[in-house]
Amino acid sequence: MNALLSDWTTAFSLPPFAQIADADFGPAFDVALAEARANIAAITASTDPADFANTIDALEQAEALLDRVSGVFYNLSGADSNEAREALMRDLAPKMSAFSSEVTNNKALFARIENLWQARDDLGLNDEQMRVLTLYRRMFVRSGALLEGAEAARLTEVKSHLAVLGTQFSQNLLAEERGWFMALSDADLVGLPDFVIAAARAAGAERDMQGAVVTLNRSLIVPFLQFSPRRGLRQRAYEAWVARGANGNAHDNRAIAAETLALRQERAKLLGYASFADFKLEPEMAKTPSAVRDLLMRVWEPAKRTAEADAAVLEAMLHADGIEGPLEAWDWRYYSEKRRQAEHDLDEAALKPYLSLDAMLAAQFDCANRLFGLEFREIDGPFYHGDVRGWEVTRKGAHVAVFLGDYFARGSKRSGAWCSAMRSQKKLGGDVRPIVVNVCNFAKGEPCLLSYDDARTLFHEFGHALHQMLSDVTYGFISGTSVARDFVELPSQLYEHWLEVPQVLEKHARHWQTGEPMPKDMLERLLAAGTYDQGFATVEFVSSAMVDLEFHAGPAPADPIQKQAEVLEWLGMPRAIRMRHATPQFAHVFTGDGYSSGYYSYMWSEVMDADAFAAFEEAGDAFDPEVAARLERFILSAGGSQDAEALYLKFRGKMPGVEALLKGRGLLDAA
């Protein structure tokens, strides 16, 4: 019996992970796709006039089994991949794309939707139904429903091949990250803090090696670059890190990036847009490439000035160490950490014992309880991996969601951090409560000790999780994070602010061994250093966002690496800082369309998150119940039920300017 196709009698209807074999997925997808096709055929075969129930409601429920199987498989393929899952991913990419095109190219189905659209004012629809109808029609039109003949067929081919390329890009990057490591001798460990040594030994043990190694996982390589006094090792590790996907081997992503950009341009032209960026940005808050470029450049200039001033200080420190020549990219983090210790008396090695993973989990849960009344009870698995932990989320005794946390780096997991839903909230067809997953790549330890940036990542992803868990809509199509791309980061970036609330750290930042709270002077120094090195962080982000935009805002470049270089030269990129994500490893942009022309969205949302948290500050309480209630009602529970700008205006009453962002990053004086 295929467990994916049977009724799930597990607690909370969780997937029965222990009963699911990799061999089950292929047949389950075949059955689920056949069922979805049959359901859609039944909609179009109906002789009854189109109405909302027999068309939109029916379409919403047509892919229920496919959604269930996909929810399990695609979560596992990102967080716990293996050869069988990677092979199936490659096989599924064109199949799933073909099915999607088959639906949106279905003329009979679109005709029913169009009939509803033309008669929309006479259908007696409520606001949510009107929004869902609007979004469905827009999705079909943007997917090519108005195209005919050869153009429609070509668009289907283009989308199918883009899906294949995105899977190849992702798997190449995972292979690069999994395949490289640098062994460290005992002498190489001298000068490294205990937590870095422990993480390096754990990474070696994962590879069945006796000693310590550095890998390309961000949670290990970044602290190595911060603390290793051996410049040659820093250079070797850094150059391997930034060369991912560009090593001239079977996993090289440069040709994939070029082909992807060319196909995206063709897709946009087929749909009548001047560029892919024009197409992609139309439904977002930004609307146009020029609006994105304007935002990025308003932030770029003060960030660059700050970064160049910082570079001069760090280069002087390099020279004081007797090293000639300019400051290099593999030097920045090392000397910046030294400067932070000198100027803020803040040593990350001394700080981390107060930021254990367990303590920070307690902090994020406590903030959610104080803001929204949520309670978290840890539950037993089995889950899809032994590292995964689970919690039942309730409010006033009522079940809200299941939350899963998968926090440790491993070779089977792609890099980065993300939030996904194995099951999304909806009310159509019954009250469906979500299963939400946070995935991170922290260095495993006993206990796991986080950097402050790691703790911020934890809070960030939990902000996304709250958006999913508190969703309160009827239609899954607009549930949770199904919002404009440049709005989706608002809840996550906003939640980071509660990590900076002194009373939160006073309560939860406790030494993992003694239980003693973080010393008050250390806490004050930590918060005072909140904008430290923001010139560097902003430059590496904005440069990536600008390259992404310029890739898509004009003709597709034949050589994306050359185009990347041209954009960085035009920006005047400081020589000792690189893009946060160079093209061959830019997974946000090239593993799918999600953030293509949209990497800027983190910064667009940051303009709002700084202003949104100010609403709590203006109320005089970071946990003000009235502001929290507005936040839940108009942002976290609303999903995509209204236009993003309308939702924000209902929460805040006005739209913010870029000044709030610059102030939050400590860049206002340089503006």
XYZ file of C-alpha atoms in Angstrom:
671
model
C 0.000 0.000 0.000
C 1.369 3.417 -0.970
C 1.262 5.487 2.217
C 1.101 8.717 0.217
C -2.228 7.669 -1.278
C -3.898 6.250 1.830
C -5.781 8.107 4.545
C -3.390 9.520 7.138
C -4.518 8.512 10.614
C -1.492 10.080 12.307
C -1.789 12.793 14.936
C -2.759 16.090 13.295
C -2.855 14.189 9.963
C 0.912 14.549 9.652
C 2.505 12.637 6.778
C 3.337 9.083 7.974
C 7.044 9.604 7.317
C 8.120 6.208 8.676
C 5.853 4.459 6.165
C 6.850 6.485 3.098
C 9.540 5.034 0.829
C 11.277 6.929 -1.956
C 9.809 4.414 -4.414
C 6.312 5.594 -3.399
C 6.691 9.109 -4.757
C 6.748 8.412 -8.499
C 3.565 6.284 -8.513
C 1.883 8.724 -6.113
C 2.571 11.637 -8.466
C 1.190 9.610 -11.380
C -2.040 8.923 -9.497
C -2.321 12.497 -8.207
C -1.769 14.026 -11.650
C -4.352 11.682 -13.190
C -6.869 12.581 -10.504
C -6.240 16.311 -10.982
C -6.692 15.986 -14.752
C -9.947 14.086 -14.245
C -11.246 16.722 -11.845
C -10.440 19.551 -14.254
C -11.997 17.639 -17.139
C -15.179 17.319 -15.074
C -15.278 21.101 -14.606
C -15.023 21.786 -18.331
C -17.406 18.951 -19.258
C -20.208 20.429 -17.178
C -23.171 21.636 -19.195
C -24.267 23.903 -16.354
C -23.531 27.605 -16.808
C -20.340 28.678 -15.062
C -20.792 29.901 -11.521
C -18.324 30.484 -8.736
C -18.966 27.139 -7.026
C -18.745 24.880 -10.075
C -15.712 26.650 -11.515
C -13.510 28.442 -8.969
C -14.413 26.350 -5.911
C -14.075 23.197 -7.984
C -10.719 24.339 -9.389
C -9.478 25.106 -5.880
C -10.147 21.514 -4.840
C -9.170 19.763 -8.067
C -5.530 19.245 -7.066
C -6.003 18.236 -3.428
C -4.124 14.944 -3.712
C -1.404 16.508 -5.856
C -0.943 19.248 -3.263
C -0.606 16.633 -0.519
C 1.991 14.533 -2.343
C 3.902 17.642 -3.500
C 3.891 19.089 0.009
C 5.813 16.094 1.296
C 8.133 15.520 -1.643
C 9.330 19.047 -2.330
C 10.009 19.669 1.347
C 12.133 16.536 1.507
C 13.926 17.258 -1.755
C 15.228 20.548 -0.354
C 15.893 19.561 3.245
C 16.925 15.895 2.972
C 17.868 15.047 -0.583
C 19.362 11.827 -1.910
C 20.069 10.335 -5.340
C 16.574 8.873 -5.723
C 14.885 12.152 -4.824
C 17.187 14.155 -7.062
C 16.484 11.837 -9.983
C 12.744 12.160 -9.421
C 13.090 15.955 -9.194
C 14.679 15.955 -12.646
C 11.916 13.715 -13.973
C 9.132 15.742 -12.374
C 10.292 19.195 -13.494
C 8.999 18.915 -17.101
C 5.972 16.842 -16.034
C 4.783 19.369 -13.469
C 5.436 22.267 -15.827
C 3.505 20.487 -18.580
C 0.569 19.927 -16.249
C 0.564 23.576 -15.196
C 0.591 24.707 -18.834
C -2.103 22.180 -19.665
C -4.369 23.780 -17.066
C -3.707 27.402 -17.976
C -3.913 26.620 -21.725
C -7.268 24.899 -21.291
C -9.504 27.106 -23.451
C -12.737 25.682 -22.081
C -11.625 26.253 -18.508
C -10.461 29.798 -19.222
C -13.753 30.514 -21.012
C -15.652 29.658 -17.820
C -13.356 31.924 -15.790
C -13.711 34.706 -18.358
C -17.509 34.380 -18.256
C -17.399 34.822 -14.480
C -15.057 37.789 -14.864
C -17.335 39.565 -17.317
C -20.351 38.989 -15.023
C -18.460 39.585 -11.765
C -20.537 42.544 -10.588
C -23.737 40.510 -10.793
C -22.544 37.352 -9.029
C -23.005 38.503 -5.441
C -19.409 37.673 -4.564
C -17.911 38.643 -1.225
C -14.618 40.526 -1.127
C -12.483 37.404 -0.798
C -14.233 35.666 -3.690
C -13.806 38.734 -5.891
C -10.109 38.815 -5.049
C -9.709 35.103 -5.822
C -11.501 35.463 -9.150
C -9.307 38.443 -10.046
C -6.118 36.542 -9.215
C -7.184 33.389 -11.059
C -7.932 35.334 -14.214
C -4.655 37.223 -13.928
C -2.749 33.976 -13.449
C -4.298 32.439 -16.556
C -3.654 35.522 -18.687
C -0.045 35.826 -17.467
C 0.404 32.123 -18.181
C -0.591 32.582 -21.819
C -4.309 31.809 -21.867
C -4.869 34.481 -24.519
C -2.206 33.079 -26.840
C -3.101 30.850 -29.766
C -1.378 28.314 -32.009
C 2.372 28.367 -32.359
C 2.846 31.079 -29.725
C 0.898 29.109 -27.111
C 2.847 25.950 -27.920
C 6.180 27.759 -27.739
C 5.356 29.315 -24.361
C 4.605 25.843 -23.014
C 7.983 24.627 -24.282
C 9.776 27.606 -22.744
C 8.202 27.125 -19.310
C 8.943 23.402 -19.367
C 12.600 23.939 -20.181
C 12.907 26.667 -17.544
C 11.642 24.184 -14.951
C 14.300 21.670 -16.035
C 17.043 24.309 -15.901
C 15.991 25.450 -12.432
C 16.250 21.909 -11.103
C 19.664 21.440 -12.731
C 20.938 24.707 -11.242
C 19.808 23.720 -7.753
C 21.258 20.222 -7.930
C 24.564 21.490 -9.320
C 24.874 23.926 -6.437
C 24.091 21.234 -3.877
C 26.710 18.969 -5.464
C 29.321 21.738 -5.328
C 28.592 22.451 -1.675
C 28.536 18.785 -0.763
C 31.749 17.935 -2.610
C 34.235 20.521 -1.291
C 35.948 20.600 2.083
C 39.286 21.737 3.471
C 40.948 19.570 6.090
C 42.455 21.416 9.059
C 45.473 20.276 11.018
C 45.818 20.944 14.738
C 48.039 23.896 13.857
C 45.315 25.282 11.595
C 42.927 25.353 14.565
C 45.109 27.718 16.579
C 43.293 31.021 17.144
C 39.848 29.636 16.403
C 37.207 29.832 19.138
C 35.998 26.579 20.650
C 32.633 26.804 18.909
C 34.286 26.998 15.465
C 36.577 24.075 16.282
C 33.615 22.024 17.508
C 31.638 22.792 14.337
C 34.631 21.915 12.137
C 35.129 18.606 13.968
C 31.409 17.830 13.611
C 31.629 18.554 9.875
C 34.586 16.179 9.652
C 32.698 13.470 11.525
C 29.793 13.812 9.100
C 32.274 12.979 6.334
C 33.702 10.029 8.321
C 36.975 11.862 8.859
C 38.985 11.922 12.053
C 39.881 15.583 12.076
C 38.282 18.987 11.568
C 37.238 20.357 8.169
C 35.846 23.584 6.765
C 32.921 23.159 4.384
C 31.011 25.571 2.186
C 28.119 25.807 4.635
C 27.620 29.459 5.578
C 27.316 28.704 9.312
C 30.811 27.214 9.280
C 32.726 29.117 6.633
C 31.677 32.590 7.827
C 32.965 32.138 11.397
C 36.115 30.550 9.986
C 36.651 33.671 7.874
C 35.944 35.814 10.941
C 38.401 34.135 13.279
C 41.146 32.274 11.415
C 44.431 34.203 11.674
C 45.878 32.154 8.787
C 45.366 34.373 5.764
C 46.262 31.690 3.228
C 43.587 29.355 4.580
C 41.043 32.169 4.587
C 41.825 32.884 0.941
C 41.563 29.217 -0.047
C 38.238 28.755 1.726
C 36.801 32.043 0.466
C 37.758 31.447 -3.150
C 36.166 27.986 -3.040
C 33.027 29.506 -1.529
C 32.568 32.177 -4.207
C 33.510 29.767 -7.023
C 30.542 27.452 -6.433
C 28.889 26.716 -9.754
C 31.771 28.153 -11.780
C 34.483 25.506 -11.634
C 34.342 24.295 -15.231
C 33.123 20.855 -14.181
C 29.894 18.902 -14.637
C 28.226 21.141 -12.042
C 29.023 24.479 -13.711
C 25.982 26.763 -13.708
C 27.127 29.539 -16.035
C 25.617 28.161 -19.234
C 22.404 27.340 -17.364
C 22.159 30.942 -16.179
C 22.619 32.264 -19.731
C 19.994 29.926 -21.183
C 17.579 30.726 -18.360
C 17.829 34.462 -18.997
C 17.306 34.015 -22.740
C 14.209 31.870 -22.203
C 12.772 34.310 -19.682
C 13.166 37.127 -22.187
C 11.407 35.027 -24.828
C 8.618 34.252 -22.377
C 8.074 37.943 -21.681
C 8.081 38.827 -25.397
C 5.494 36.130 -26.139
C 3.237 37.683 -23.506
C 3.686 41.184 -24.896
C 6.112 42.708 -22.374
C 9.211 44.742 -23.151
C 11.346 42.721 -20.737
C 11.075 39.917 -18.227
C 11.406 42.457 -15.405
C 8.402 44.374 -16.771
C 6.430 41.127 -16.837
C 7.537 39.939 -13.422
C 7.105 43.213 -11.556
C 3.657 44.090 -12.890
C 1.731 42.348 -10.051
C 4.190 43.360 -7.323
C 4.119 46.457 -5.140
C 7.037 47.978 -7.034
C 5.247 47.603 -10.417
C 8.177 48.719 -12.620
C 11.947 48.183 -12.987
C 12.513 51.925 -12.619
C 10.835 51.933 -9.190
C 13.097 49.088 -8.061
C 16.194 50.759 -9.459
C 15.307 54.006 -7.722
C 14.972 52.292 -4.341
C 18.209 50.360 -4.720
C 20.210 53.410 -5.790
C 18.859 55.537 -2.940
C 20.253 52.933 -0.572
C 23.405 52.157 -2.563
C 25.111 55.534 -2.355
C 25.080 55.944 1.460
C 25.921 52.252 1.901
C 28.883 52.527 -0.459
C 30.217 55.624 1.301
C 29.976 53.861 4.655
C 31.614 50.697 3.325
C 34.512 52.617 1.751
C 35.177 54.433 5.008
C 35.122 51.099 6.849
C 37.457 49.546 4.274
C 40.069 52.229 4.940
C 40.022 51.388 8.661
C 40.282 47.634 8.022
C 43.100 48.075 5.501
C 45.066 50.071 8.062
C 44.634 47.157 10.475
C 45.892 44.782 7.761
C 48.988 46.922 7.237
C 49.548 47.151 10.982
C 49.836 43.363 10.943
C 52.754 43.718 8.529
C 50.817 42.624 5.440
C 51.420 44.710 2.325
C 48.915 45.311 -0.414
C 45.225 46.080 -0.415
C 42.462 44.669 1.747
C 40.977 41.583 0.062
C 37.547 39.995 0.305
C 38.898 37.158 2.489
C 40.273 39.753 4.918
C 37.116 41.770 5.521
C 35.348 39.521 8.015
C 38.544 38.805 9.950
C 39.485 42.434 10.488
C 35.883 43.528 10.924
C 35.541 41.035 13.789
C 38.742 42.396 15.350
C 37.421 45.924 14.988
C 34.082 44.960 16.509
C 35.845 43.504 19.526
C 37.974 46.623 19.880
C 35.250 49.230 19.370
C 32.301 47.466 20.979
C 34.157 45.078 23.286
C 31.975 42.384 21.778
C 33.531 38.958 21.322
C 31.293 36.519 19.471
C 32.954 33.592 21.226
C 31.903 35.088 24.565
C 28.454 35.979 23.263
C 27.406 32.633 21.762
C 27.032 30.680 25.046
C 24.090 32.984 25.837
C 22.444 32.294 22.466
C 21.867 28.549 22.475
C 19.349 27.259 19.964
C 17.034 26.110 22.759
C 17.135 29.541 24.405
C 16.382 31.343 21.152
C 13.548 28.936 20.330
C 12.063 29.755 23.718
C 12.451 33.447 22.906
C 10.693 33.250 19.528
C 7.844 31.215 21.037
C 7.502 33.577 23.992
C 7.242 36.610 21.698
C 4.536 34.848 19.653
C 2.678 34.085 22.868
C 2.824 37.676 24.118
C 1.852 39.130 20.759
C -0.740 36.652 19.509
C -1.564 34.317 22.406
C 0.016 31.275 20.722
C 1.253 28.369 22.810
C 3.746 25.701 21.742
C 3.840 22.095 22.987
C 6.629 19.844 21.729
C 5.393 16.637 20.116
C 7.058 13.372 19.164
C 7.757 12.219 15.630
C 8.684 10.351 13.693
C 9.455 13.201 11.332
C 11.350 13.061 8.042
C 14.796 13.238 9.711
C 16.111 12.587 13.184
C 17.183 16.230 13.576
C 13.646 17.549 13.068
C 11.614 18.714 16.056
C 7.879 19.378 16.133
C 5.417 21.452 18.134
C 1.643 21.678 18.280
C 0.568 25.321 18.156
C -2.624 26.230 20.032
C -4.501 29.337 21.128
C -6.879 29.202 24.080
C -6.802 25.425 23.796
C -7.759 25.344 20.105
C -5.415 23.739 17.566
C -3.802 26.292 15.242
C -0.986 24.481 13.415
C 1.873 22.016 13.570
C 5.299 23.634 13.426
C 8.402 21.661 12.425
C 11.956 22.920 12.925
C 14.892 21.444 10.977
C 17.872 23.466 12.117
C 21.204 21.707 11.483
C 23.430 21.675 8.410
C 23.999 18.352 6.637
C 25.127 17.194 3.230
C 21.607 16.255 2.138
C 20.253 19.765 2.694
C 20.568 22.700 0.326
C 22.190 25.778 1.789
C 20.392 28.766 3.254
C 17.303 29.058 5.400
C 13.649 28.958 4.404
C 10.063 28.435 5.461
C 7.624 26.178 3.651
C 4.267 24.562 4.280
C 3.613 20.857 3.895
C -0.031 21.792 4.196
C -1.497 25.290 3.888
C -4.438 26.760 5.770
C -7.839 26.977 4.087
C -11.538 26.621 4.960
C -13.011 25.507 1.653
C -13.956 21.862 2.021
C -13.306 21.864 5.765
C -11.151 23.693 8.289
C -7.646 22.714 7.185
C -4.899 23.704 9.608
C -1.334 24.151 8.342
C 1.847 22.146 8.784
C 4.656 24.700 8.636
C 8.390 23.974 8.360
C 11.390 26.169 9.191
C 14.691 24.954 7.735
C 18.091 26.399 8.709
C 21.730 25.355 8.372
C 23.237 25.965 11.794
C 26.446 24.188 12.739
C 25.509 21.231 14.912
C 26.961 21.169 18.399
C 26.305 19.951 21.944
C 24.619 22.303 22.523
C 24.030 24.250 19.324
C 25.244 27.801 19.985
C 24.148 30.555 17.629
C 25.769 33.743 16.498
C 23.600 36.831 16.748
C 23.133 36.669 12.965
C 22.016 33.035 13.324
C 19.506 34.065 15.986
C 18.215 36.768 13.636
C 17.810 34.143 10.899
C 15.845 31.979 13.340
C 13.459 34.843 14.102
C 13.234 35.769 10.409
C 12.073 32.335 9.308
C 9.669 32.131 12.235
C 8.096 35.379 11.020
C 7.314 33.563 7.772
C 5.957 30.665 9.827
C 3.582 32.986 11.702
C 2.306 34.275 8.353
C 1.413 30.674 7.489
C 0.134 29.603 10.919
C -2.115 32.611 11.534
C -3.585 32.608 8.033
C -7.390 32.821 8.179
C -8.844 32.645 4.667
C -11.286 30.410 2.832
C -9.249 29.785 -0.312
C -5.845 28.101 -0.322
C -4.950 30.136 -3.410
C -4.474 33.218 -1.201
C -3.392 31.478 2.012
C -0.440 32.446 4.173
C 2.537 33.694 2.193
C 0.629 33.715 -1.133
C 1.163 37.455 -1.468
C 3.176 39.830 -3.648
C 6.842 38.840 -3.627
C 7.932 42.240 -2.343
C 5.410 41.972 0.508
C 6.172 38.395 1.568
C 9.326 39.395 3.481
C 7.510 41.953 5.639
C 6.348 39.533 8.382
C 9.723 37.787 8.516
C 11.863 40.910 8.637
C 9.462 42.559 11.070
C 9.731 39.632 13.492
C 13.512 40.091 13.639
C 12.902 43.320 15.570
C 11.698 41.434 18.655
C 15.140 39.868 18.995
C 16.413 43.414 19.579
C 13.911 44.138 22.379
C 16.028 44.321 25.566
C 13.460 42.555 27.757
C 13.431 39.577 25.368
C 17.180 39.079 25.611
C 17.177 39.803 29.343
C 14.739 36.952 29.816
C 16.015 34.384 27.329
C 19.702 35.060 26.591
C 21.056 32.840 29.362
C 24.309 30.927 29.576
C 23.686 27.374 28.438
C 25.716 25.918 31.334
C 25.026 28.199 34.300
C 21.615 29.603 33.396
C 22.902 33.068 34.246
C 21.455 35.922 32.158
C 23.644 37.746 29.695
C 25.578 40.407 31.640
C 23.903 43.780 31.326
C 26.972 45.466 29.892
C 27.308 42.733 27.236
C 23.635 43.138 26.356
C 24.061 46.896 26.007
C 27.132 46.444 23.805
C 25.323 43.897 21.653
C 22.393 46.227 21.019
C 24.665 49.221 20.499
C 26.501 47.261 17.793
C 23.244 46.540 15.951
C 24.210 48.641 12.942
C 27.875 47.627 12.955
C 29.258 46.765 9.490
C 25.986 47.614 7.766
C 27.879 49.302 4.954
C 29.352 45.906 4.045
C 26.061 44.001 4.465
C 24.098 46.540 2.439
C 26.645 46.730 -0.370
C 26.811 42.958 -0.818
C 22.998 42.757 -0.872
C 22.220 45.747 -3.112
C 24.862 44.719 -5.648
C 23.210 41.297 -5.935
C 19.765 42.851 -6.268
C 20.956 45.288 -8.923
C 22.626 42.536 -10.971
C 19.406 40.503 -10.768
C 17.374 43.493 -11.956
C 19.686 44.373 -14.839
C 19.809 40.736 -15.985
C 16.060 40.948 -16.579
C 15.350 44.613 -17.371
C 16.732 44.553 -20.910
C 17.903 42.088 -23.555
C 19.152 38.820 -22.076
C 22.957 38.915 -21.839
C 24.789 36.300 -23.885
C 27.392 36.155 -21.126
C 25.844 36.763 -17.681
C 29.262 36.825 -15.986
C 30.357 39.693 -18.236
C 27.063 41.477 -17.593
C 27.554 40.990 -13.847
C 31.000 42.581 -14.139
C 29.605 45.522 -16.120
C 26.893 46.219 -13.539
C 29.375 46.061 -10.664
C 31.772 48.404 -12.503
C 28.921 50.850 -13.139
C 28.015 50.749 -9.462
C 31.625 51.300 -8.417
C 31.690 48.143 -6.290
C 34.261 48.382 -3.484
C 37.054 45.958 -4.360
C 37.104 44.118 -1.009
C 33.388 43.264 -1.099
C 31.744 40.749 -3.393
C 28.096 40.207 -4.229
C 26.249 38.228 -1.577
C 25.299 35.774 -4.327
C 27.359 35.670 -7.506
C 25.528 34.494 -10.616
C 26.565 30.788 -10.670
C 25.319 30.320 -7.078
C 22.392 32.774 -7.130
C 19.776 30.181 -6.173
C 17.132 32.800 -5.381
C 17.156 33.869 -9.022
C 18.001 30.743 -11.001
C 16.364 27.781 -9.254
C 12.927 29.100 -10.141
C 11.030 32.263 -10.943
C 10.232 33.149 -7.324
C 12.856 35.840 -6.796
C 13.869 36.475 -10.413
C 13.764 40.249 -10.874
C 12.697 40.114 -7.238
C 15.742 39.821 -5.018
C 15.207 43.512 -4.255
C 12.052 42.488 -2.376
C 13.915 41.978 0.900
C 14.823 45.650 0.818
C 11.381 46.774 -0.361
C 9.889 44.906 2.589
C 12.512 46.358 4.920
C 11.219 49.842 4.151
C 7.900 48.638 5.570
C 9.211 46.506 8.436
C 11.134 49.403 9.970
C 8.004 51.526 9.791
C 5.770 48.688 11.037
C 7.828 48.134 14.178
C 7.739 51.880 14.759
C 3.982 51.451 15.334
C 4.807 49.417 18.443
C 7.440 51.942 19.525
C 4.963 54.780 19.122
C 2.531 52.841 21.325
C 5.233 52.638 23.988
C 5.251 48.842 24.160
C 6.878 46.277 21.855
C 3.995 43.948 22.751
C 1.151 46.466 22.576
C -2.008 44.325 22.214
C -3.906 46.744 19.966
C -1.047 47.080 17.472
C -0.468 43.311 17.593
C -4.159 42.713 16.872
C -3.981 45.036 13.841
C -0.836 43.278 12.660
C -2.537 39.902 12.823
C -5.795 41.090 11.270
C -4.411 43.042 8.340
C -1.078 41.326 7.645
C -0.602 37.880 9.183
C -4.100 36.432 8.845
C -5.086 38.151 5.604
C -2.808 36.299 3.179
C -3.387 37.593 -0.331
C -7.043 38.450 0.283
C -6.399 42.094 -0.641
C -3.786 44.082 -2.517
C -0.600 44.318 -0.437
C -0.558 48.112 -0.326
C -4.191 48.186 0.823
C -3.403 45.760 3.642
C -0.427 47.798 4.795
C -2.416 51.026 4.738
C -5.100 49.415 6.893
C -2.455 48.354 9.392
C -0.374 51.527 9.456
C -2.445 54.269 7.847
C 0.358 55.432 5.548
C 3.151 54.145 3.345
C 6.716 54.697 4.602
C 9.705 56.273 2.899
C 13.209 54.890 2.513
C 14.417 56.967 5.470
C 13.121 54.368 7.934
C 15.323 51.740 6.291
C 18.415 53.955 6.258
C 17.880 54.827 9.916
C 17.477 51.172 10.837
C 20.754 50.291 9.115
C 22.620 53.234 10.574
C 23.127 54.777 7.134
C 21.011 57.919 7.466
C 23.972 60.188 8.207
C 25.713 58.952 5.044
C 22.669 59.600 2.846
